[in-house]
mmCIF file of C-alpha atoms and ligand atoms in Angstrom:
data_model
loop_
_atom_site.group_PDB
_atom_site.id
_atom_site.type_symbol
_atom_site.label_atom_id
_atom_site.label_comp_id
_atom_site.label_asym_id
_atom_site.label_seq_id
_atom_site.Cartn_x
_atom_site.Cartn_y
_atom_site.Cartn_z
ATOM 1 C CA MET A 175 32.196 18.336 36.788
ATOM 2 C CA ILE A 176 31.445 21.826 35.473
ATOM 3 C CA LYS A 177 29.927 21.611 31.988
ATOM 4 C CA VAL A 178 31.699 24.100 29.712
ATOM 5 C CA GLY A 179 30.805 25.512 26.296
ATOM 6 C CA ILE A 180 33.001 27.632 24.021
ATOM 7 C CA ILE A 181 31.447 29.815 21.340
ATOM 8 C CA GLY A 182 34.227 30.622 18.873
ATOM 9 C CA GLY A 183 36.450 27.552 19.157
ATOM 10 C CA THR A 184 38.508 28.016 15.987
ATOM 11 C CA GLY A 185 40.002 31.398 16.922
ATOM 12 C CA TYR A 186 43.176 31.982 18.881
ATOM 13 C CA THR A 187 41.515 32.521 22.265
ATOM 14 C CA GLY A 188 39.082 29.639 21.662
ATOM 15 C CA SER A 189 41.910 27.232 20.873
ATOM 16 C CA GLU A 190 43.833 28.481 23.904
ATOM 17 C CA LEU A 191 40.774 27.793 26.086
ATOM 18 C CA LEU A 192 40.722 24.258 24.682
ATOM 19 C CA ARG A 193 44.444 23.827 25.389
ATOM 20 C CA ILE A 194 44.110 24.977 29.013
ATOM 21 C CA LEU A 195 40.834 23.182 29.754
ATOM 22 C CA ALA A 196 42.157 19.872 28.374
ATOM 23 C CA LYS A 197 43.978 19.363 31.695
ATOM 24 C CA HIS A 198 41.493 21.084 34.023
ATOM 25 C CA GLU A 199 40.353 18.470 36.512
ATOM 26 C CA LYS A 200 37.090 20.064 37.609
ATOM 27 C CA CYS A 201 35.425 20.711 34.256
ATOM 28 C CA GLU A 202 34.601 19.095 30.957
ATOM 29 C CA VAL A 203 34.237 20.857 27.606
ATOM 30 C CA LYS A 204 30.859 19.686 26.301
ATOM 31 C CA CYS A 205 30.409 21.817 23.189
ATOM 32 C CA VAL A 206 32.547 24.087 21.010
ATOM 33 C CA SER A 207 31.218 26.160 18.143
ATOM 34 C CA SER A 208 32.372 26.962 14.673
ATOM 35 C CA ARG A 209 30.076 28.001 11.871
ATOM 36 C CA LYS A 210 32.774 27.306 9.270
ATOM 37 C CA GLU A 211 34.120 24.021 10.659
ATOM 38 C CA LYS A 212 30.982 22.398 12.131
ATOM 39 C CA GLY A 213 31.078 18.620 11.957
ATOM 40 C CA LYS A 214 34.879 18.478 12.100
ATOM 41 C CA LYS A 215 36.691 16.979 15.094
ATOM 42 C CA ILE A 216 38.637 19.419 17.275
ATOM 43 C CA HIS A 217 42.025 18.049 16.163
ATOM 44 C CA GLU A 218 41.160 18.410 12.471
ATOM 45 C CA VAL A 219 41.257 22.168 13.017
ATOM 46 C CA HIS A 220 43.736 22.177 15.925
ATOM 47 C CA PRO A 221 46.187 19.305 15.255
ATOM 48 C CA HIS A 222 48.200 20.209 18.383
ATOM 49 C CA LEU A 223 45.178 19.079 20.443
ATOM 50 C CA LYS A 224 45.020 15.576 18.940
ATOM 51 C CA GLY A 225 44.344 13.018 21.653
ATOM 52 C CA PHE A 226 42.741 15.469 24.072
ATOM 53 C CA TYR A 227 39.177 15.778 22.723
ATOM 54 C CA ASN A 228 36.698 13.529 21.013
ATOM 55 C CA ILE A 229 33.977 16.056 20.152
ATOM 56 C CA GLU A 230 33.048 17.907 16.970
ATOM 57 C CA PHE A 231 32.475 21.585 16.293
ATOM 58 C CA VAL A 232 28.798 22.528 16.383
ATOM 59 C CA GLU A 233 26.717 25.542 15.369
ATOM 60 C CA PRO A 234 26.520 28.207 18.115
ATOM 61 C CA GLU A 235 22.908 27.358 18.908
ATOM 62 C CA PHE A 236 21.244 28.336 22.184
ATOM 63 C CA ARG A 237 19.613 24.882 22.397
ATOM 64 C CA ILE A 238 23.054 23.241 22.642
ATOM 65 C CA PHE A 239 24.904 25.785 24.780
ATOM 66 C CA SER A 240 22.077 26.297 27.285
ATOM 67 C CA GLU A 241 22.897 22.795 28.611
ATOM 68 C CA CYS A 242 26.215 24.125 29.974
ATOM 69 C CA ASP A 243 26.991 25.528 33.422
ATOM 70 C CA VAL A 244 29.286 28.157 31.915
ATOM 71 C CA VAL A 245 29.888 29.401 28.382
ATOM 72 C CA PHE A 246 32.947 31.305 27.164
ATOM 73 C CA THR A 247 32.145 33.634 24.279
ATOM 74 C CA ALA A 248 35.411 33.967 22.322
ATOM 75 C CA VAL A 249 34.048 35.869 19.323
ATOM 76 C CA PRO A 250 34.834 39.268 17.762
ATOM 77 C CA HIS A 251 33.474 42.374 19.464
ATOM 78 C CA GLY A 252 29.927 43.167 18.408
ATOM 79 C CA GLU A 253 29.171 39.430 17.998
ATOM 80 C CA ALA A 254 28.972 38.367 21.666
ATOM 81 C CA ILE A 255 25.804 40.467 21.978
ATOM 82 C CA ARG A 256 24.074 37.800 19.826
ATOM 83 C CA TYR A 257 24.647 35.089 22.448
ATOM 84 C CA VAL A 258 25.240 36.559 25.890
ATOM 85 C CA PRO A 259 21.737 37.875 26.792
ATOM 86 C CA GLU A 260 19.840 34.654 26.022
ATOM 87 C CA LEU A 261 22.366 32.464 27.865
ATOM 88 C CA TYR A 262 22.454 34.882 30.793
ATOM 89 C CA GLU A 263 18.632 34.996 31.022
ATOM 90 C CA SER A 264 18.466 31.209 31.060
ATOM 91 C CA GLY A 265 20.807 31.041 34.066
ATOM 92 C CA VAL A 266 23.978 29.919 32.291
ATOM 93 C CA ARG A 267 27.034 31.761 33.584
ATOM 94 C CA VAL A 268 28.912 33.602 30.876
ATOM 95 C CA ILE A 269 32.524 34.720 30.540
ATOM 96 C CA ASP A 270 32.770 37.031 27.563
ATOM 97 C CA LEU A 271 36.230 37.520 26.078
ATOM 98 C CA SER A 272 35.087 40.245 23.684
ATOM 99 C CA ALA A 273 34.771 43.960 24.428
ATOM 100 C CA ASP A 274 30.947 43.903 24.405
ATOM 101 C CA TYR A 275 30.399 44.135 28.169
ATOM 102 C CA ARG A 276 33.593 45.774 29.465
ATOM 103 C CA LEU A 277 32.551 49.417 29.349
ATOM 104 C CA SER A 278 29.502 51.202 30.744
ATOM 105 C CA LYS A 279 26.623 51.356 28.218
ATOM 106 C CA GLU A 280 27.197 55.080 27.581
ATOM 107 C CA LYS A 281 30.950 54.656 27.071
ATOM 108 C CA TYR A 282 30.458 51.614 24.838
ATOM 109 C CA GLU A 283 28.073 53.529 22.595
ATOM 110 C CA GLU A 284 30.431 56.514 22.432
ATOM 111 C CA VAL A 285 33.550 54.429 21.727
ATOM 112 C CA TYR A 286 32.006 51.875 19.350
ATOM 113 C CA GLY A 287 29.689 54.386 17.685
ATOM 114 C CA LYS A 288 26.549 52.271 17.918
ATOM 115 C CA GLU A 289 23.727 51.500 20.287
ATOM 116 C CA HIS A 290 24.243 48.576 22.687
ATOM 117 C CA SER A 291 21.046 46.662 22.008
ATOM 118 C CA ALA A 292 21.358 44.174 24.890
ATOM 119 C CA TYR A 293 23.276 45.748 27.731
ATOM 120 C CA ILE A 294 23.779 43.802 30.959
ATOM 121 C CA GLU A 295 25.995 44.992 33.766
ATOM 122 C CA ALA A 296 28.959 42.634 34.010
ATOM 123 C CA VAL A 297 31.786 42.240 36.507
ATOM 124 C CA TYR A 298 35.105 43.342 35.034
ATOM 125 C CA GLY A 299 37.182 40.197 35.268
ATOM 126 C CA LEU A 300 40.604 41.447 36.240
ATOM 127 C CA THR A 301 40.912 38.678 38.796
ATOM 128 C CA GLU A 302 43.566 40.172 41.065
ATOM 129 C CA ILE A 303 41.528 43.366 41.497
ATOM 130 C CA ASN A 304 37.889 42.196 41.518
ATOM 131 C CA LYS A 305 37.999 38.739 43.079
ATOM 132 C CA ASP A 306 35.159 39.360 45.547
ATOM 133 C CA GLU A 307 32.735 40.524 42.838
ATOM 134 C CA ILE A 308 33.790 37.699 40.507
ATOM 135 C CA ARG A 309 32.815 35.112 43.151
ATOM 136 C CA GLY A 310 29.121 35.914 42.875
ATOM 137 C CA ALA A 311 29.052 36.979 39.230
ATOM 138 C CA ARG A 312 26.851 35.563 36.474
ATOM 139 C CA LEU A 313 28.442 37.577 33.677
ATOM 140 C CA ILE A 314 32.142 38.353 33.479
ATOM 141 C CA ALA A 315 33.581 40.837 31.027
ATOM 142 C CA ASN A 316 37.047 39.407 30.587
ATOM 143 C CA PRO A 317 39.558 42.271 30.246
ATOM 144 C CA GLY A 318 41.285 43.252 27.039
ATOM 145 C CA CYS A 319 44.839 42.057 26.518
ATOM 146 C CA TYR A 320 46.521 45.483 26.698
ATOM 147 C CA PRO A 321 44.453 46.677 29.702
ATOM 148 C CA THR A 322 45.381 43.583 31.743
ATOM 149 C CA GLY A 323 49.101 44.407 31.926
ATOM 150 C CA ALA A 324 48.554 48.165 31.925
ATOM 151 C CA ILE A 325 46.032 48.307 34.780
ATOM 152 C CA LEU A 326 48.051 45.883 36.910
ATOM 153 C CA SER A 327 51.160 48.040 36.404
ATOM 154 C CA ALA A 328 49.534 51.182 37.790
ATOM 155 C CA ALA A 329 46.778 50.040 40.187
ATOM 156 C CA PRO A 330 48.896 49.931 43.385
ATOM 157 C CA LEU A 331 50.008 53.560 42.975
ATOM 158 C CA ALA A 332 46.558 54.691 41.743
ATOM 159 C CA LYS A 333 45.017 53.184 44.880
ATOM 160 C CA LEU A 334 47.157 55.599 46.911
ATOM 161 C CA GLU A 335 46.138 58.431 44.508
ATOM 162 C CA LEU A 336 49.781 59.140 43.797
ATOM 163 C CA ILE A 337 49.728 59.285 39.988
ATOM 164 C CA GLU A 338 49.934 62.555 38.086
ATOM 165 C CA ARG A 339 50.064 60.876 34.670
ATOM 166 C CA VAL A 340 50.815 57.390 33.395
ATOM 167 C CA VAL A 341 51.981 56.714 29.832
ATOM 168 C CA PHE A 342 51.473 53.111 28.715
ATOM 169 C CA ASP A 343 53.767 52.062 25.889
ATOM 170 C CA SER A 344 52.825 48.503 24.890
ATOM 171 C CA LYS A 345 54.184 45.982 22.420
ATOM 172 C CA SER A 346 52.109 42.994 21.415
ATOM 173 C CA GLY A 347 52.628 39.772 19.503
ATOM 174 C CA ILE A 348 50.449 39.418 16.444
ATOM 175 C CA THR A 349 48.001 36.798 17.775
ATOM 176 C CA GLY A 350 46.301 39.797 19.389
ATOM 177 C CA ALA A 351 44.843 40.528 15.957
ATOM 178 C CA GLY A 352 42.969 37.198 15.701
ATOM 179 C CA VAL A 353 43.288 34.186 13.434
ATOM 180 C CA ALA A 354 42.224 35.704 10.093
ATOM 181 C CA PRO A 355 45.203 36.944 8.028
ATOM 182 C CA THR A 356 45.211 40.585 6.945
ATOM 183 C CA GLU A 357 47.566 42.961 5.155
ATOM 184 C CA PHE A 358 48.633 44.241 8.581
ATOM 185 C CA THR A 359 49.585 40.764 9.812
ATOM 186 C CA HIS A 360 51.069 39.587 6.505
ATOM 187 C CA TYR A 361 54.613 38.273 7.146
ATOM 188 C CA PRO A 362 56.655 40.689 4.966
ATOM 189 C CA ASN A 363 54.762 43.648 6.416
ATOM 190 C CA LEU A 364 55.681 42.756 9.985
ATOM 191 C CA HIS A 365 58.872 40.688 9.835
ATOM 192 C CA GLU A 366 61.957 42.527 11.262
ATOM 193 C CA SER A 367 59.775 45.469 12.166
ATOM 194 C CA ILE A 368 57.782 47.023 14.996
ATOM 195 C CA VAL A 369 54.578 48.711 13.928
ATOM 196 C CA PRO A 370 52.771 51.377 15.960
ATOM 197 C CA TYR A 371 49.065 51.667 15.221
ATOM 198 C CA ARG A 372 46.096 53.658 16.551
ATOM 199 C CA ILE A 373 48.828 55.671 18.212
ATOM 200 C CA THR A 374 46.560 57.998 20.181
ATOM 201 C CA GLU A 375 43.157 56.388 19.578
ATOM 202 C CA HIS A 376 43.057 52.745 20.635
ATOM 203 C CA ARG A 377 39.753 51.572 22.164
ATOM 204 C CA HIS A 378 41.521 49.810 25.036
ATOM 205 C CA TYR A 379 42.388 53.254 26.380
ATOM 206 C CA TYR A 380 38.812 53.631 27.672
ATOM 207 C CA GLU A 381 38.985 50.370 29.589
ATOM 208 C CA MET A 382 42.218 51.444 31.278
ATOM 209 C CA GLU A 383 40.720 54.822 32.133
ATOM 210 C CA GLN A 384 37.469 53.324 33.460
ATOM 211 C CA GLU A 385 39.191 50.834 35.744
ATOM 212 C CA LEU A 386 42.043 53.034 37.018
ATOM 213 C CA ARG A 387 39.601 55.861 37.803
ATOM 214 C CA LYS A 388 37.863 53.523 40.238
ATOM 215 C CA PHE A 389 41.070 53.873 42.282
ATOM 216 C CA GLN A 390 42.000 57.459 41.484
ATOM 217 C CA GLU A 391 39.432 59.752 39.904
ATOM 218 C CA ASP A 392 41.881 62.325 38.528
ATOM 219 C CA VAL A 393 44.438 59.913 37.028
ATOM 220 C CA LYS A 394 45.638 60.999 33.569
ATOM 221 C CA ILE A 395 46.449 58.283 31.043
ATOM 222 C CA SER A 396 48.119 57.998 27.646
ATOM 223 C CA PHE A 397 48.451 54.785 25.654
ATOM 224 C CA THR A 398 50.315 53.770 22.492
ATOM 225 C CA PRO A 399 50.163 50.192 21.165
ATOM 226 C CA GLN A 400 52.639 48.547 18.834
ATOM 227 C CA VAL A 401 53.008 45.078 17.360
ATOM 228 C CA PHE A 402 56.237 43.157 17.044
ATOM 229 C CA PRO A 403 56.850 40.125 14.821
ATOM 230 C CA GLY A 404 56.288 37.425 17.421
ATOM 231 C CA SER A 405 53.173 35.394 18.052
ATOM 232 C CA ARG A 406 52.580 35.819 21.793
ATOM 233 C CA GLY A 407 53.103 38.322 24.561
ATOM 234 C CA ILE A 408 52.528 41.909 25.603
ATOM 235 C CA LEU A 409 55.262 43.957 27.211
ATOM 236 C CA THR A 410 54.079 47.244 28.708
ATOM 237 C CA ASN A 411 56.342 50.008 29.925
ATOM 238 C CA ALA A 412 54.224 52.147 32.237
ATOM 239 C CA HIS A 413 55.943 55.522 32.650
ATOM 240 C CA ILE A 414 54.416 56.805 35.865
ATOM 241 C CA PHE A 415 54.841 60.464 36.835
ATOM 242 C CA LEU A 416 54.081 60.778 40.520
ATOM 243 C CA LYS A 417 52.370 63.631 42.339
ATOM 244 C CA GLY A 418 54.942 63.548 45.099
ATOM 245 C CA ASP A 419 58.125 61.620 45.640
ATOM 246 C CA LEU A 420 58.585 58.097 46.932
ATOM 247 C CA GLU A 421 61.768 56.114 47.437
ATOM 248 C CA GLY A 422 62.265 53.081 45.204
ATOM 249 C CA GLU A 423 62.056 50.777 48.231
ATOM 250 C CA GLU A 424 58.743 52.298 49.333
ATOM 251 C CA ILE A 425 57.304 51.781 45.863
ATOM 252 C CA GLU A 426 58.347 48.145 45.886
ATOM 253 C CA ARG A 427 56.728 47.744 49.290
ATOM 254 C CA VAL A 428 53.467 49.202 47.927
ATOM 255 C CA TYR A 429 53.415 46.627 45.105
ATOM 256 C CA ARG A 430 54.347 43.727 47.371
ATOM 257 C CA GLU A 431 51.560 44.629 49.773
ATOM 258 C CA PHE A 432 48.954 45.206 47.034
ATOM 259 C CA TYR A 433 49.674 41.858 45.368
ATOM 260 C CA ARG A 434 50.509 39.846 48.495
ATOM 261 C CA ASP A 435 47.862 37.142 47.950
ATOM 262 C CA CYS A 436 48.148 37.030 44.165
ATOM 263 C CA TYR A 437 49.744 33.792 43.014
ATOM 264 C CA PHE A 438 50.000 34.810 39.363
ATOM 265 C CA ILE A 439 51.784 38.119 40.019
ATOM 266 C CA ARG A 440 55.570 37.833 40.201
ATOM 267 C CA LEU A 441 57.759 40.805 41.068
ATOM 268 C CA GLN A 442 60.954 40.346 39.045
ATOM 269 C CA ASN A 443 64.268 42.178 38.707
ATOM 270 C CA ASP A 444 64.894 40.569 35.355
ATOM 271 C CA ILE A 445 61.921 40.818 32.999
ATOM 272 C CA LYS A 446 61.376 39.386 29.512
ATOM 273 C CA LEU A 447 58.334 38.306 27.546
ATOM 274 C CA SER A 448 59.831 34.865 27.154
ATOM 275 C CA TYR A 449 59.730 34.359 30.944
ATOM 276 C CA VAL A 450 55.904 34.263 30.890
ATOM 277 C CA ARG A 451 55.221 32.611 27.529
ATOM 278 C CA GLY A 452 52.409 30.063 27.591
ATOM 279 C CA SER A 453 51.621 30.845 31.250
ATOM 280 C CA ASN A 454 49.122 32.815 33.300
ATOM 281 C CA PHE A 455 51.834 34.775 35.126
ATOM 282 C CA VAL A 456 52.162 38.535 35.152
ATOM 283 C CA ASP A 457 55.771 39.575 35.686
ATOM 284 C CA ILE A 458 56.229 43.060 37.100
ATOM 285 C CA SER A 459 59.491 44.963 37.341
ATOM 286 C CA ILE A 460 59.795 48.345 39.083
ATOM 287 C CA HIS A 461 62.425 50.961 38.244
ATOM 288 C CA LYS A 462 62.676 54.304 40.015
ATOM 289 C CA GLY A 463 64.222 56.999 37.820
ATOM 290 C CA LYS A 464 64.906 60.690 38.484
ATOM 291 C CA ASP A 465 61.769 62.000 36.775
ATOM 292 C CA ARG A 466 59.444 58.979 36.865
ATOM 293 C CA VAL A 467 58.866 55.397 37.904
ATOM 294 C CA VAL A 468 58.878 52.836 35.098
ATOM 295 C CA VAL A 469 56.830 49.735 35.867
ATOM 296 C CA VAL A 470 57.286 47.023 33.263
ATOM 297 C CA THR A 471 54.749 44.211 32.935
ATOM 298 C CA ALA A 472 55.017 41.081 30.812
ATOM 299 C CA ILE A 473 52.070 38.795 30.046
ATOM 300 C CA ASP A 474 51.147 36.189 27.471
ATOM 301 C CA ASN A 475 48.259 37.888 25.642
ATOM 302 C CA LEU A 476 46.489 34.589 24.963
ATOM 303 C CA VAL A 477 46.800 33.318 28.541
ATOM 304 C CA LYS A 478 46.659 36.046 31.212
ATOM 305 C CA GLY A 479 45.562 38.500 28.511
ATOM 306 C CA ALA A 480 42.596 36.325 27.482
ATOM 307 C CA SER A 481 41.894 32.602 27.966
ATOM 308 C CA GLY A 482 43.996 31.932 31.089
ATOM 309 C CA GLN A 483 42.402 34.822 32.925
ATOM 310 C CA ALA A 484 38.992 33.622 31.692
ATOM 311 C CA VAL A 485 39.671 30.202 33.266
ATOM 312 C CA GLN A 486 40.996 31.884 36.430
ATOM 313 C CA ASN A 487 37.680 33.782 36.580
ATOM 314 C CA MET A 488 35.693 30.590 36.061
ATOM 315 C CA ASN A 489 37.616 28.997 38.946
ATOM 316 C CA VAL A 490 36.793 31.916 41.245
ATOM 317 C CA MET A 491 33.122 31.995 40.114
ATOM 318 C CA PHE A 492 32.696 28.305 40.939
ATOM 319 C CA GLY A 493 34.550 28.443 44.263
ATOM 320 C CA LEU A 494 37.584 26.501 43.016
ATOM 321 C CA ASP A 495 41.235 27.246 43.670
ATOM 322 C CA GLU A 496 42.061 30.011 41.165
ATOM 323 C CA ARG A 497 45.139 28.015 40.051
ATOM 324 C CA GLU A 498 43.142 24.961 38.929
ATOM 325 C CA GLY A 499 44.232 24.041 35.386
ATOM 326 C CA LEU A 500 46.608 27.017 35.264
ATOM 327 C CA ASP A 501 49.429 26.104 37.584
ATOM 328 C CA PHE A 502 52.149 25.305 35.076
ATOM 329 C CA PRO A 503 55.449 27.085 34.422
ATOM 330 C CA PRO A 504 56.107 29.204 31.340
ATOM 331 C CA LEU A 505 57.708 27.783 28.215
ATOM 332 C CA PHE A 506 61.354 28.938 28.036
ATOM 333 C CA PRO A 507 63.374 29.498 25.925
HETATM 334 N N1 NAP B 41 43.683 37.395 20.481
HETATM 335 C C1 NAP B 41 43.912 37.975 21.654
HETATM 336 O O1 NAP B 41 45.066 38.107 22.089
HETATM 337 C C2 NAP B 41 42.757 38.473 22.493
HETATM 338 C C3 NAP B 41 43.017 38.867 23.811
HETATM 339 C C4 NAP B 41 41.967 39.319 24.610
HETATM 340 C C5 NAP B 41 40.696 39.380 24.084
HETATM 341 N N2 NAP B 41 40.474 39.017 22.790
HETATM 342 C C6 NAP B 41 39.098 39.100 22.296
HETATM 343 O O2 NAP B 41 38.568 37.783 22.289
HETATM 344 C C7 NAP B 41 37.682 37.623 21.193
HETATM 345 C C8 NAP B 41 38.167 36.459 20.337
HETATM 346 O O3 NAP B 41 39.471 36.786 19.864
HETATM 347 P P1 NAP B 41 40.313 35.826 18.933
HETATM 348 O O4 NAP B 41 41.631 36.457 18.741
HETATM 349 O O5 NAP B 41 40.212 34.424 19.429
HETATM 350 O O6 NAP B 41 39.453 35.960 17.560
HETATM 351 P P2 NAP B 41 39.597 35.122 16.240
HETATM 352 O O7 NAP B 41 40.907 34.407 16.228
HETATM 353 O O8 NAP B 41 39.289 36.061 15.136
HETATM 354 O O9 NAP B 41 38.432 34.025 16.351
HETATM 355 C C9 NAP B 41 37.073 34.379 16.336
HETATM 356 C C10 NAP B 41 36.205 33.147 16.559
HETATM 357 O O10 NAP B 41 34.842 33.574 16.634
HETATM 358 C C11 NAP B 41 34.027 32.794 15.727
HETATM 359 N N3 NAP B 41 33.020 33.727 15.226
HETATM 360 C C12 NAP B 41 33.194 34.862 14.486
HETATM 361 N N4 NAP B 41 32.020 35.500 14.303
HETATM 362 C C13 NAP B 41 31.084 34.756 14.961
HETATM 363 C C14 NAP B 41 29.668 34.858 15.134
HETATM 364 N N5 NAP B 41 28.959 35.886 14.626
HETATM 365 N N6 NAP B 41 29.031 33.901 15.832
HETATM 366 C C15 NAP B 41 29.711 32.839 16.365
HETATM 367 N N7 NAP B 41 31.040 32.685 16.233
HETATM 368 C C16 NAP B 41 31.708 33.622 15.538
HETATM 369 C C17 NAP B 41 34.995 32.248 14.682
HETATM 370 O O11 NAP B 41 34.605 30.960 14.235
HETATM 371 P P3 NAP B 41 33.586 30.673 13.030
HETATM 372 O O12 NAP B 41 33.670 31.847 12.108
HETATM 373 O O13 NAP B 41 34.041 29.398 12.393
HETATM 374 O O14 NAP B 41 32.245 30.482 13.676
HETATM 375 C C18 NAP B 41 36.281 32.087 15.488
HETATM 376 O O15 NAP B 41 36.294 30.831 16.140
HETATM 377 C C19 NAP B 41 37.679 38.963 20.442
HETATM 378 O O16 NAP B 41 36.581 39.730 20.833
HETATM 379 C C20 NAP B 41 38.979 39.612 20.867
HETATM 380 O O17 NAP B 41 38.932 41.018 20.820
HETATM 381 C C21 NAP B 41 41.466 38.548 21.998
#
C-alpha cells in the first residue's frame, strides 16, 4: 500500500482528495494536516466522510509527513514552499496542488512579484500531455483549474502549429476560490449573477501560455475568467482563430487522434457541466464556425481541475493504472 499524506486537509481540494482516496485500493491515507482543527477526527470537519476514516488531523510537521511515500500539498499558493523542499530532499514524492512550482522560476517571480526562495524544477502534471515525464517524477506541479480545461481544448491544434489566436472564456463554480468565505463569494453577491474578475490579468494566463508554447511558440492567447453561482465545474469556450482553414471533420480527426489513449477525455456533441460533475472526465465539444473554431471543455474543478488529476498523477508516478480510484461516472442530474 502506498502511504499518503495530505497537507491542507480541511480545504476544498484536501477534502476532495480524502473523498477520492477513501475508495482507492492501492493506497492508504496515513496523515492529514490542519493547524486549526488538529486533534479532531476527519468526519468532525467533513461529516460526509463519516465511516471512511479513523484518523485525526495533525500539525503539518515534517517528522510526521516524511514517513509517507507521497504527500499532496493542498495549501494556498506561497505556502507550499514551506513544505515541498524538505519533503522532496528527504525522498518523499510530492504532488503540489498550489501554483508554487508550475511556472519557471523567472516567470513565477515576475507574476507573483516575489523571489522564489526554494525553487525546484517540477513536472507539469497535465496527465494527458506529460504522462511520460510524470512516470519518473519526484515533484509534480498539479495544473491550475482553469489551465486544465483551456490547455486541453487547444493543445491538439497547437501541436500542428495551426493557431493564430485563442481566446479562452471560462466560467467557474465558486469552490475555485477556496473554503474561506469572502465578500466576493458571499451568497447575495453571487446568487443569480455571473461575475467576471481579473478580466485581462489572471495569473493562470501565464500557465496556459507556458504550456501551449511548448507546442507552438508563436501562439497568441487571451483569457477571461468568470464565476457563476454554482459550487463545482469550469466550462471553457475556446475561440480558436486558425492560421489556415480546416474542415470540421478534419479538426475532429485531429482531436480524436491526439486523445486516442486518454480514458478521461470524452468527445461529446452535447456538452454540459452537469455531465462531468464529481468525476475526472474532461468533456470536449468541437464546433466549426465561419470565422473560428469553438472548442468547449467541461471539467469538475475539484476533480480533474485539482484532486482527481492529482490522484491520476500519483497513479502514473507509482506505475498504477491511471484510472485507479477514479473510474466512476459523474453525478447527474
Ligand atoms: N479550489 C479549487 O478549485 C482549486 C483547483 C486547483 C488548484 N487549487 C489550488 O489548490 C490549493 C488548495 O486549494 P483549496 O481550494 O483547497 O484551498 P482552501 O479551501 O483555502 O484550503 C486551504 C487548506 O490549506 C491549509 N493551510 C493554509 N495555510 C497553510 C499553511 N501555511 N500551512 C499548512 N496548511 C495551510 C488550510 O488548513 P489549516 O488552516 O487548518 O491548516 C486548508 O486545509 C491552492 O493553492 C489552490 O490555488 C484549488
